[in-house]
Coordinates of C-alpha atoms in Angstrom, one line a residue:
P1 CA -0.1 0.1 0.0
A2 CA 1.0 3.7 -0.6
P3 CA 2.5 5.3 2.4
F4 CA 0.9 8.6 1.8
A5 CA -2.6 9.5 0.3
T6 CA -4.7 12.5 0.2
E7 CA -8.3 12.9 -0.6
A8 CA -11.0 15.6 -1.2
E9 CA -14.7 15.3 -1.8
S10 CA -17.9 17.6 -1.8
T11 CA -21.6 16.9 -1.8
Y12 CA -24.1 19.4 -2.8
V13 CA -27.5 18.6 -1.4
M14 CA -30.8 20.2 -2.7
P15 CA -33.7 19.4 -0.5
Q16 CA -37.2 21.0 -1.7
R17 CA -39.1 21.0 1.6
K18 CA -42.3 22.9 1.2
L19 CA -44.7 24.0 4.2
K20 CA -48.4 24.6 3.8
N21 CA -51.5 25.2 5.8
A22 CA -49.6 27.3 8.3
V23 CA -51.6 28.9 11.0
D24 CA -50.5 31.4 13.5
T25 CA -51.6 29.6 16.9
N26 CA -50.5 32.5 19.1
P27 CA -52.5 35.7 17.9
L28 CA -51.7 37.4 21.2
D29 CA -48.6 38.8 19.8
G30 CA -50.1 39.5 16.6
D31 CA -52.0 37.1 14.0
L32 CA -49.5 36.7 11.1
T33 CA -51.7 34.0 9.3
P34 CA -52.5 36.7 6.6
L35 CA -48.7 36.8 5.6
G36 CA -49.1 33.3 3.9
S37 CA -49.9 29.7 4.7
T38 CA -47.2 28.2 2.6
A39 CA -43.2 28.9 2.7
K40 CA -40.3 27.2 1.0
D41 CA -38.4 26.0 4.1
S42 CA -35.1 24.4 2.8
E43 CA -32.0 25.8 1.5
S44 CA -29.3 23.9 -0.6
Y45 CA -26.2 23.2 1.2
W46 CA -22.4 21.7 0.5
V47 CA -21.0 19.0 2.3
P48 CA -17.1 19.3 2.2
R49 CA -14.3 16.8 3.4
I50 CA -10.4 16.7 3.0
G51 CA -8.2 14.3 4.3
V52 CA -4.6 13.1 4.4
K53 CA -3.6 9.6 5.6
A54 CA 0.0 8.6 6.1
Q55 CA 1.8 5.3 7.1
I56 CA 3.7 6.4 10.4
V57 CA 5.5 2.9 10.8
Q58 CA 4.6 -0.5 9.6
G59 CA 1.0 -1.4 10.6
V60 CA 0.1 2.0 12.0
D61 CA -1.7 4.7 9.8
C62 CA -3.1 8.0 10.5
M63 CA -5.6 10.3 9.0
F64 CA -5.8 14.1 9.3
D65 CA -9.3 15.3 8.1
Y66 CA -11.5 18.4 8.1
S67 CA -15.2 18.1 7.7
Q68 CA -18.5 19.8 8.5
P69 CA -20.6 17.0 10.2
W70 CA -23.5 18.9 11.4
G71 CA -25.8 21.6 10.0
A72 CA -29.1 22.9 8.8
H73 CA -30.3 25.9 7.0
T74 CA -34.1 26.6 6.8
N75 CA -35.2 30.2 5.3
P76 CA -39.2 30.3 5.0
G77 CA -39.0 34.1 5.2
L78 CA -42.2 36.1 6.0
W79 CA -45.1 33.7 6.5
A80 CA -47.7 32.9 9.3
G81 CA -44.8 31.3 11.3
A82 CA -42.4 34.4 10.9
Q83 CA -42.2 34.8 14.8
S84 CA -41.1 31.1 15.3
N85 CA -38.6 31.3 12.3
M86 CA -37.7 33.4 9.6
E87 CA -34.2 31.9 8.8
T88 CA -31.9 29.5 10.9
D89 CA -28.5 28.6 9.6
I90 CA -26.2 26.2 11.8
K91 CA -23.1 25.2 10.6
S92 CA -20.0 23.2 12.0
N93 CA -16.3 22.5 11.6
N94 CA -14.5 19.3 12.5
Y95 CA -10.8 18.8 12.8
A96 CA -10.0 15.2 13.5
T97 CA -6.9 12.8 13.7
T98 CA -7.6 9.2 13.6
C99 CA -5.0 6.5 13.8
S100 CA -5.1 2.7 13.3
Y101 CA -2.8 -0.2 14.3
K102 CA -3.2 -3.5 12.0
M103 CA -2.1 -6.9 12.9
D104 CA -2.7 -10.2 11.5
A105 CA -5.6 -12.4 12.9
G106 CA -6.6 -15.7 11.3
K107 CA -7.2 -15.3 7.7
G108 CA -7.3 -11.5 7.9
Q109 CA -6.1 -8.6 10.0
V110 CA -7.9 -6.8 12.9
R111 CA -7.6 -3.1 13.1
F112 CA -7.8 -1.0 16.4
I113 CA -8.9 2.5 15.6
G114 CA -8.7 5.6 17.9
G115 CA -8.6 9.4 17.6
V116 CA -9.8 12.7 18.7
Y117 CA -11.4 16.0 17.1
Y118 CA -12.0 19.4 17.8
Q119 CA -15.5 20.5 16.8
E120 CA -16.9 24.1 16.4
V121 CA -20.9 24.8 15.9
Y122 CA -22.0 28.1 15.2
G123 CA -24.8 29.7 13.5
F124 CA -27.9 32.4 13.7
K125 CA -31.7 32.5 14.2
Q126 CA -33.8 35.5 13.0
D127 CA -37.6 36.0 13.9
L128 CA -40.1 38.8 13.5
I129 CA -40.2 40.1 17.0
S130 CA -42.8 43.2 16.5
P131 CA -45.2 43.1 13.4
L132 CA -45.8 46.8 14.0
V133 CA -42.5 47.9 12.7
P134 CA -43.1 49.1 9.1
D135 CA -42.5 46.7 6.2
F136 CA -42.1 43.7 8.6
Q137 CA -38.4 44.9 9.4
G138 CA -39.0 44.3 13.5
T139 CA -36.7 41.5 13.6
G140 CA -34.4 40.1 16.3
R141 CA -31.4 38.0 15.6
V142 CA -29.4 35.5 17.9
D143 CA -25.7 34.6 16.7
L144 CA -24.2 31.9 18.8
K145 CA -21.0 29.8 18.8
G146 CA -19.7 26.9 20.9
T147 CA -16.7 24.6 20.8
G148 CA -15.6 21.2 22.3
W149 CA -13.3 18.1 22.0
G150 CA -14.4 14.4 21.3
W151 CA -12.8 11.1 20.9
R152 CA -13.3 8.0 18.7
A153 CA -12.7 4.4 19.1
G154 CA -13.4 1.3 17.1
L155 CA -12.4 -2.1 15.6
A156 CA -12.3 -3.5 12.1
Y157 CA -11.6 -6.8 10.7
E158 CA -10.6 -7.3 7.0
I159 CA -9.9 -10.2 4.5
P160 CA -8.5 -8.3 1.5
E161 CA -8.8 -11.5 -0.8
I162 CA -12.6 -11.6 -0.6
A163 CA -13.0 -7.9 -0.1
L164 CA -14.3 -8.6 3.4
R165 CA -14.3 -5.9 5.7
A166 CA -16.5 -5.2 9.1
S167 CA -16.1 -2.0 11.3
L168 CA -17.6 -0.8 14.5
V169 CA -16.7 2.8 15.5
Y170 CA -18.0 5.0 18.3
N171 CA -17.7 8.9 18.2
S172 CA -18.3 10.5 21.5
R173 CA -20.3 13.4 22.2
V174 CA -18.9 16.9 22.3
K175 CA -19.5 19.1 25.4
L176 CA -20.3 22.7 24.3
D177 CA -20.1 24.6 27.8
N178 CA -19.0 27.8 26.2
I179 CA -21.8 28.8 24.0
S180 CA -22.0 32.7 23.8
G181 CA -23.1 35.2 21.3
T182 CA -25.1 38.3 20.9
L183 CA -29.1 39.1 20.6
D184 CA -29.7 41.8 18.3
L185 CA -32.8 43.8 19.0
T186 CA -31.8 47.0 17.3
H187 CA -34.6 46.7 14.8
V188 CA -37.2 46.9 17.6
G189 CA -35.8 50.0 19.3
S190 CA -33.4 48.1 21.9
V191 CA -29.5 47.2 21.8
V192 CA -27.4 44.2 20.8
L193 CA -27.3 42.3 24.3
P194 CA -24.3 39.6 25.1
I195 CA -26.1 36.3 25.6
Y196 CA -24.8 32.9 26.4
G197 CA -26.4 29.3 26.2
S198 CA -26.6 26.5 28.7
T199 CA -24.2 23.6 28.3
Q200 CA -25.3 21.4 25.3
Y201 CA -23.8 18.2 23.9
M202 CA -23.5 17.5 20.2
P203 CA -24.5 13.7 19.5
D204 CA -22.4 10.7 20.1
T205 CA -22.8 8.2 17.2
V206 CA -22.2 4.5 16.8
E207 CA -21.8 3.1 13.3
L208 CA -21.5 -0.5 11.9
K209 CA -20.3 -1.1 8.3
L210 CA -20.0 -4.3 6.5
Q211 CA -18.8 -5.3 3.0
S212 CA -18.0 -8.4 1.4
G213 CA -17.3 -9.8 -2.2
I214 CA -20.1 -11.8 -3.4
A215 CA -19.0 -13.0 -7.0
P216 CA -16.0 -12.2 -8.9
G217 CA -16.1 -8.3 -9.5
W218 CA -19.2 -7.9 -7.3
L219 CA -19.3 -6.5 -4.0
A220 CA -22.1 -6.0 -1.4
F221 CA -22.0 -3.6 1.5
G222 CA -24.2 -2.1 4.1
S223 CA -24.2 0.1 7.1
L224 CA -26.2 1.0 10.2
K225 CA -25.7 4.3 12.2
W226 CA -27.4 5.5 15.3
V227 CA -27.0 9.2 16.5
N228 CA -27.9 10.5 19.8
W229 CA -29.9 13.6 18.5
S230 CA -32.4 13.4 21.6
L231 CA -29.5 15.2 23.6
L232 CA -30.9 18.2 21.8
Q233 CA -34.3 19.5 23.1
S234 CA -34.8 23.0 23.9
V235 CA -31.6 25.4 24.4
P236 CA -32.3 28.1 26.7
I237 CA -30.4 31.4 25.8
C238 CA -29.9 34.1 28.6
V239 CA -28.4 37.4 28.8
V240 CA -24.9 37.5 30.4
G241 CA -25.3 37.9 34.1
T242 CA -28.1 35.7 34.4
P243 CA -27.2 32.9 36.9
A244 CA -26.3 29.7 35.4
G245 CA -28.8 28.0 37.6
A246 CA -31.6 30.2 36.1
C247 CA -30.7 29.7 32.5
V248 CA -32.8 26.6 32.1
T249 CA -35.7 25.7 29.8
G250 CA -38.9 27.0 30.9
D251 CA -41.5 29.7 31.2
A252 CA -41.2 33.2 32.5
L253 CA -42.1 32.0 36.1
H254 CA -39.3 29.3 36.2
S255 CA -36.5 30.4 33.8
G256 CA -34.2 33.3 33.3
Q257 CA -34.2 32.8 29.4
I258 CA -34.8 35.6 27.1
T259 CA -35.4 33.3 24.3
S260 CA -34.6 29.5 23.2
L261 CA -33.7 27.5 20.3
D262 CA -36.2 24.9 20.3
L263 CA -35.0 21.7 18.5
M264 CA -36.9 18.6 20.2
Y265 CA -35.2 16.0 18.5
R266 CA -35.4 12.1 18.8
D267 CA -32.6 9.9 17.8
G268 CA -31.6 9.3 14.2
W269 CA -31.1 5.8 12.6
T270 CA -29.6 5.5 9.1
V271 CA -29.7 2.1 7.4
T272 CA -27.9 1.7 3.9
G273 CA -27.5 -1.4 1.6
G274 CA -26.1 -1.5 -1.9
I275 CA -24.2 -3.4 -4.6
G276 CA -21.1 -2.7 -6.3
H277 CA -19.3 -4.0 -9.6
K278 CA -15.8 -3.6 -10.9
F279 CA -15.9 -3.6 -14.9
N280 CA -12.0 -3.6 -15.3
D281 CA -9.2 -2.1 -13.7
Q282 CA -10.3 1.5 -14.5
W283 CA -14.1 1.5 -14.2
S284 CA -16.4 0.5 -11.0
A285 CA -20.0 1.5 -10.0
A286 CA -22.3 1.2 -7.2
G287 CA -25.8 1.7 -6.3
Q288 CA -27.6 1.9 -2.8
L289 CA -30.7 2.5 -0.9
S290 CA -30.9 4.3 2.3
W291 CA -33.5 5.0 5.0
D292 CA -32.9 7.9 7.3
R293 CA -35.1 8.1 10.4
G294 CA -36.2 11.7 11.0
T295 CA -35.3 13.6 14.2
S296 CA -38.7 15.6 14.1
H297 CA -41.6 13.8 15.8
G298 CA -44.4 16.3 15.9
Y299 CA -42.5 19.7 15.9
G300 CA -40.0 20.6 12.7
S301 CA -39.9 19.0 9.3
Q302 CA -36.9 16.7 9.9
T303 CA -38.9 13.5 8.9
D304 CA -37.8 10.0 7.4
T305 CA -36.0 10.3 4.2
W306 CA -35.6 7.7 1.7
T307 CA -32.7 8.0 -0.8
L308 CA -31.6 6.1 -4.2
G309 CA -28.1 6.7 -5.1
G310 CA -25.4 5.6 -7.5
G311 CA -22.0 6.6 -8.4
V312 CA -19.2 5.7 -10.7
A313 CA -15.3 5.5 -9.9
F314 CA -12.6 6.0 -12.7
T315 CA -9.1 5.0 -12.0
P316 CA -6.7 6.3 -14.9
K317 CA -3.6 5.4 -13.1
P318 CA -3.2 3.0 -10.2
N319 CA -2.7 5.9 -7.8
I320 CA -5.3 8.3 -8.9
E321 CA -9.3 7.7 -8.2
V322 CA -12.1 10.0 -9.4
R323 CA -15.6 9.5 -8.1
L324 CA -18.7 11.1 -9.2
A325 CA -22.3 10.4 -7.7
G326 CA -25.7 11.4 -7.3
A327 CA -28.8 10.7 -5.2
V328 CA -32.4 11.2 -5.3
G329 CA -34.8 10.9 -2.4
V330 CA -38.2 11.6 -0.8
L331 CA -38.5 13.7 2.6
T332 CA -41.7 12.2 3.9
S333 CA -44.7 14.1 4.9
G334 CA -45.8 15.2 8.4
H335 CA -47.1 17.8 10.6
S336 CA -45.7 20.2 13.1
G337 CA -47.3 21.8 16.1
A338 CA -47.1 22.1 19.8
L339 CA -44.9 19.2 21.4
A340 CA -44.1 18.7 25.2
G341 CA -40.6 17.5 26.0
E342 CA -39.9 15.4 28.9
S343 CA -39.2 18.3 31.2
G344 CA -42.9 19.7 30.5
Y345 CA -41.6 22.4 28.3
V346 CA -44.0 22.8 25.3
A347 CA -42.4 24.0 22.1
G348 CA -44.2 25.0 18.9
T349 CA -47.2 26.7 20.4
D350 CA -46.7 29.8 18.0
V351 CA -47.5 28.2 14.7
S352 CA -48.7 24.8 13.0
Y353 CA -48.3 23.7 9.6
D354 CA -48.2 20.6 7.5
F355 CA -45.8 19.3 4.6
G356 CA -46.2 16.8 1.9
N357 CA -43.7 14.2 0.4
D358 CA -41.1 16.2 -1.1
L359 CA -38.0 15.8 -3.3
V360 CA -34.4 15.6 -2.3
T361 CA -31.5 15.3 -4.7
A362 CA -27.6 15.4 -4.3
I363 CA -24.6 15.3 -6.5
S364 CA -21.2 14.9 -5.4
G365 CA -17.5 14.3 -6.7
G366 CA -14.2 13.4 -5.0
L367 CA -10.6 12.8 -5.9
K368 CA -8.1 10.5 -4.2
I369 CA -4.3 10.4 -4.7
K370 CA -1.8 7.8 -3.6
F371 CA 2.0 8.6 -3.3

């Protein structure tokens, strides 16, 4: 094997989520239903990754990579739920080092995997605060950022002669105990306030991957992944100076929060299965079907997704591989409204809406070079 390799890939995802039958369910702060009962909720986004792999000594390899593992971007604008969300954009940066040690075991090799990563999570949320300001410019905007460290550990077994590989990897949760930012209320005659969020955790994950040759030139593969999204419910946001003990989720009588980022997620599961075929030394292709259990369950529009994907790989030289792929899928239908969390806090009391089965498409490309 080559002692050094580098790869870069990027995926462009184009969800077409559309909201309908939206109703402002809290008219006490102004009934916005006349603004429109429909909205285009989703925005397209990029998912990049860059990695460098090197053989440190015989049997020990290390990978250094950058990725953007978490993110969400909704932009419904002015609609019946503008006081709940006009635009939310969450992004992340992940810088990781992962090493593995390989040793012979039976007919194959066992690989011990371990690593650490540093994660940045940041973004903003903009809502309509006062409908009385002309041209609906009475908005407020929250900007937040948090950082933390995580680790991973895993085990893999492989028999190259039959293209067999099985791996199980755990990625730890990332503690964000330094969430801070600003709340801009200048459009409603106030000031920019320094704010902070209570300690939160980005989810830990467990992923099982399997692959095996099933006939000359043919490969079957599959994976099962669990993501602990239920860690993220409602994030209380408080003005700097509010005691940490009061910065909890709740109503005005039991909480010092000035606003909140309501997510109310449940755990995510992803199941993937597919077939690959090598036509010759230069060309190969694969197709797969994936099911992703949505994190929304009565609040929000992140429902189950079914995706059919396919891709080709071209190897003009033994040390160069070019990959192109595409996917088409269905974002399943559902309803969003009031939802009570385990703490008793109720999210979604300001707007309710429906959404149908919507289209999602994606394209991706990648390049791998070995030295």
